[in-house]
PDB file of C-alpha atoms and ligand atoms in Angstrom:
ATOM      1  CA  MET A   1     288.288 267.050 223.079  1.00  0.00           C
ATOM      2  CA  SER A   2     288.672 263.671 221.340  1.00  0.00           C
ATOM      3  CA  ALA A   3     285.710 261.430 220.554  1.00  0.00           C
ATOM      4  CA  THR A   4     286.708 258.203 222.244  1.00  0.00           C
ATOM      5  CA  THR A   5     284.347 255.333 221.492  1.00  0.00           C
ATOM      6  CA  PHE A   6     284.379 251.547 221.803  1.00  0.00           C
ATOM      7  CA  THR A   7     284.877 248.526 219.598  1.00  0.00           C
ATOM      8  CA  ARG A   8     282.217 245.833 219.601  1.00  0.00           C
ATOM      9  CA  GLY A   9     284.306 243.994 222.115  1.00  0.00           C
ATOM     10  CA  GLY A  10     284.317 246.967 224.432  1.00  0.00           C
ATOM     11  CA  THR A  11     287.865 248.163 223.822  1.00  0.00           C
ATOM     12  CA  PRO A  12     288.081 251.951 223.796  1.00  0.00           C
ATOM     13  CA  TYR A  13     289.552 253.649 220.735  1.00  0.00           C
ATOM     14  CA  THR A  14     289.843 257.175 219.436  1.00  0.00           C
ATOM     15  CA  PRO A  15     288.678 257.852 215.840  1.00  0.00           C
ATOM     16  CA  THR A  16     291.122 259.687 213.602  1.00  0.00           C
ATOM     17  CA  TYR A  17     289.210 261.945 211.220  1.00  0.00           C
ATOM     18  CA  ALA A  18     290.542 262.870 207.777  1.00  0.00           C
ATOM     19  CA  ASP A  19     291.444 266.543 208.058  1.00  0.00           C
ATOM     20  CA  SER A  20     293.474 267.340 204.944  1.00  0.00           C
ATOM     21  CA  ILE A  21     295.061 265.841 201.840  1.00  0.00           C
ATOM     22  CA  ASP A  22     298.425 267.099 200.586  1.00  0.00           C
ATOM     23  CA  SER A  23     297.735 268.111 196.980  1.00  0.00           C
ATOM     24  CA  LYS A  24     301.462 268.220 196.249  1.00  0.00           C
ATOM     25  CA  LYS A  25     301.817 264.516 197.012  1.00  0.00           C
ATOM     26  CA  CYS A  26     298.500 263.196 195.639  1.00  0.00           C
ATOM     27  CA  ILE A  27     298.777 261.257 192.372  1.00  0.00           C
ATOM     28  CA  GLY A  28     295.014 260.842 191.950  1.00  0.00           C
ATOM     29  CA  CYS A  29     295.154 257.054 192.166  1.00  0.00           C
ATOM     30  CA  GLY A  30     291.736 256.766 193.843  1.00  0.00           C
ATOM     31  CA  ARG A  31     292.743 254.134 196.411  1.00  0.00           C
ATOM     32  CA  CYS A  32     291.425 256.210 199.312  1.00  0.00           C
ATOM     33  CA  TYR A  33     288.142 256.861 197.519  1.00  0.00           C
ATOM     34  CA  LYS A  34     287.558 253.130 197.024  1.00  0.00           C
ATOM     35  CA  VAL A  35     287.990 252.251 200.684  1.00  0.00           C
ATOM     36  CA  CYS A  36     285.890 255.075 202.122  1.00  0.00           C
ATOM     37  CA  VAL A  37     282.331 253.895 202.802  1.00  0.00           C
ATOM     38  CA  ARG A  38     281.088 257.314 203.907  1.00  0.00           C
ATOM     39  CA  ASP A  39     281.290 259.320 200.673  1.00  0.00           C
ATOM     40  CA  VAL A  40     283.692 261.756 202.292  1.00  0.00           C
ATOM     41  CA  LEU A  41     286.177 262.041 199.425  1.00  0.00           C
ATOM     42  CA  THR A  42     285.987 263.164 195.816  1.00  0.00           C
ATOM     43  CA  LEU A  43     288.436 263.323 192.936  1.00  0.00           C
ATOM     44  CA  ILE A  44     288.754 266.672 191.160  1.00  0.00           C
ATOM     45  CA  ASP A  45     290.686 267.906 188.147  1.00  0.00           C
ATOM     46  CA  ARG A  46     293.700 270.009 188.786  1.00  0.00           C
ATOM     47  CA  GLY A  47     292.802 273.431 187.451  1.00  0.00           C
ATOM     48  CA  GLU A  48     295.265 275.960 186.163  1.00  0.00           C
ATOM     49  CA  ASP A  49     295.436 277.421 189.638  1.00  0.00           C
ATOM     50  CA  ASP A  50     296.346 274.073 191.128  1.00  0.00           C
ATOM     51  CA  GLU A  51     299.381 273.382 188.968  1.00  0.00           C
ATOM     52  CA  ILE A  52     302.399 272.860 191.120  1.00  0.00           C
ATOM     53  CA  ASP A  53     306.035 273.577 190.313  1.00  0.00           C
ATOM     54  CA  ASP A  54     307.148 272.451 193.717  1.00  0.00           C
ATOM     55  CA  ASP A  55     309.860 269.793 193.942  1.00  0.00           C
ATOM     56  CA  ASP A  56     307.687 267.993 196.490  1.00  0.00           C
ATOM     57  CA  TRP A  57     305.140 266.958 193.878  1.00  0.00           C
ATOM     58  CA  ASP A  58     305.895 263.328 193.077  1.00  0.00           C
ATOM     59  CA  ASP A  59     303.938 262.850 189.852  1.00  0.00           C
ATOM     60  CA  GLU A  60     303.895 265.721 187.397  1.00  0.00           C
ATOM     61  CA  ASP A  61     301.544 263.771 185.125  1.00  0.00           C
ATOM     62  CA  ALA A  62     298.769 263.594 187.681  1.00  0.00           C
ATOM     63  CA  LYS A  63     295.793 265.487 186.292  1.00  0.00           C
ATOM     64  CA  ALA A  64     293.537 264.870 189.238  1.00  0.00           C
ATOM     65  CA  MET A  65     293.747 264.996 192.977  1.00  0.00           C
ATOM     66  CA  MET A  66     291.626 263.872 195.884  1.00  0.00           C
ATOM     67  CA  THR A  67     289.837 266.303 198.150  1.00  0.00           C
ATOM     68  CA  ILE A  68     287.669 266.057 201.252  1.00  0.00           C
ATOM     69  CA  LYS A  69     284.130 266.803 200.117  1.00  0.00           C
ATOM     70  CA  ASN A  70     282.085 265.894 203.180  1.00  0.00           C
ATOM     71  CA  PRO A  71     284.326 266.161 206.236  1.00  0.00           C
ATOM     72  CA  GLY A  72     281.339 265.956 208.567  1.00  0.00           C
ATOM     73  CA  ASP A  73     280.519 262.426 207.402  1.00  0.00           C
ATOM     74  CA  CYS A  74     283.922 260.981 208.316  1.00  0.00           C
ATOM     75  CA  THR A  75     283.753 258.302 211.013  1.00  0.00           C
ATOM     76  CA  GLY A  76     287.477 258.428 211.665  1.00  0.00           C
ATOM     77  CA  CYS A  77     288.211 254.868 210.581  1.00  0.00           C
ATOM     78  CA  GLY A  78     291.585 255.845 209.104  1.00  0.00           C
ATOM     79  CA  ALA A  79     291.316 253.457 206.142  1.00  0.00           C
ATOM     80  CA  CYS A  80     292.045 256.178 203.589  1.00  0.00           C
ATOM     81  CA  GLY A  81     295.370 256.992 205.192  1.00  0.00           C
ATOM     82  CA  ARG A  82     296.349 253.349 205.439  1.00  0.00           C
ATOM     83  CA  THR A  83     295.769 252.725 201.760  1.00  0.00           C
ATOM     84  CA  CYS A  84     297.355 255.936 200.462  1.00  0.00           C
ATOM     85  CA  PRO A  85     300.735 255.127 198.891  1.00  0.00           C
ATOM     86  CA  LYS A  86     301.958 258.717 199.185  1.00  0.00           C
ATOM     87  CA  GLY A  87     301.168 259.585 202.775  1.00  0.00           C
ATOM     88  CA  CYS A  88     298.884 262.436 201.767  1.00  0.00           C
ATOM     89  CA  PHE A  89     296.486 262.409 204.699  1.00  0.00           C
ATOM     90  CA  THR A  90     296.558 264.357 207.917  1.00  0.00           C
ATOM     91  CA  PHE A  91     294.188 263.266 210.679  1.00  0.00           C
ATOM     92  CA  VAL A  92     292.723 264.858 213.766  1.00  0.00           C
ATOM     93  CA  THR A  93     290.976 263.280 216.740  1.00  0.00           C
ATOM     94  CA  ALA A  94     288.239 265.850 217.176  1.00  0.00           C
TER      95      ALA A  94
HETATM   96  S1  SF4 B   1     288.817 258.093 207.893  1.00  0.00           S
HETATM   97 FE1  SF4 B   1     287.409 256.513 207.035  1.00  0.00          FE
HETATM   98  S2  SF4 B   1     285.409 257.562 206.868  1.00  0.00           S
HETATM   99 FE2  SF4 B   1     286.978 259.161 207.086  1.00  0.00          FE
HETATM  100  S3  SF4 B   1     287.526 259.753 204.983  1.00  0.00           S
HETATM  101 FE3  SF4 B   1     288.977 258.158 205.630  1.00  0.00          FE
HETATM  102  S4  SF4 B   1     288.095 256.191 204.905  1.00  0.00           S
HETATM  103 FE4  SF4 B   1     286.447 257.770 204.869  1.00  0.00          FE
HETATM  104  S1  SF4 B   2     295.315 257.279 197.943  1.00  0.00           S
HETATM  105 FE1  SF4 B   2     296.635 259.088 198.308  1.00  0.00          FE
HETATM  106  S2  SF4 B   2     297.638 259.445 196.323  1.00  0.00           S
HETATM  107 FE2  SF4 B   2     295.860 258.130 195.901  1.00  0.00          FE
HETATM  108  S3  SF4 B   2     294.159 259.566 195.402  1.00  0.00           S
HETATM  109 FE3  SF4 B   2     294.067 259.146 197.634  1.00  0.00          FE
HETATM  110  S4  SF4 B   2     295.215 260.846 198.583  1.00  0.00           S
HETATM  111 FE4  SF4 B   2     295.801 260.765 196.383  1.00  0.00          FE
END
């Protein structure tokens, strides 16, 4: 079930909640973190276990990646996905 709500002007819209971030694509730039006003995201170091040999990883120098720390606080504004230059985010509507 999606959580349809309304704009101030009364137009219905469906929030899109941040559900996952593709660690293989993330370059740790922090753009998404800066636009999120709900403290949902956090930047973490890539540990030994997170090192990726995959061809999909765009920036082998990236030492950090973004994760979803507080998924329950997301309002579904979608700003993080709009600002991400690598298309890392996946969203859900409920
Ligand atoms: S959708 Fe909005 S509230 Fe949710 S993580 Fe992204 S920027 Fe933050
Ligand atoms: S904007 Fe995209 S690439 Fe940059 S830290 Fe966020 S998820 Fe990673």
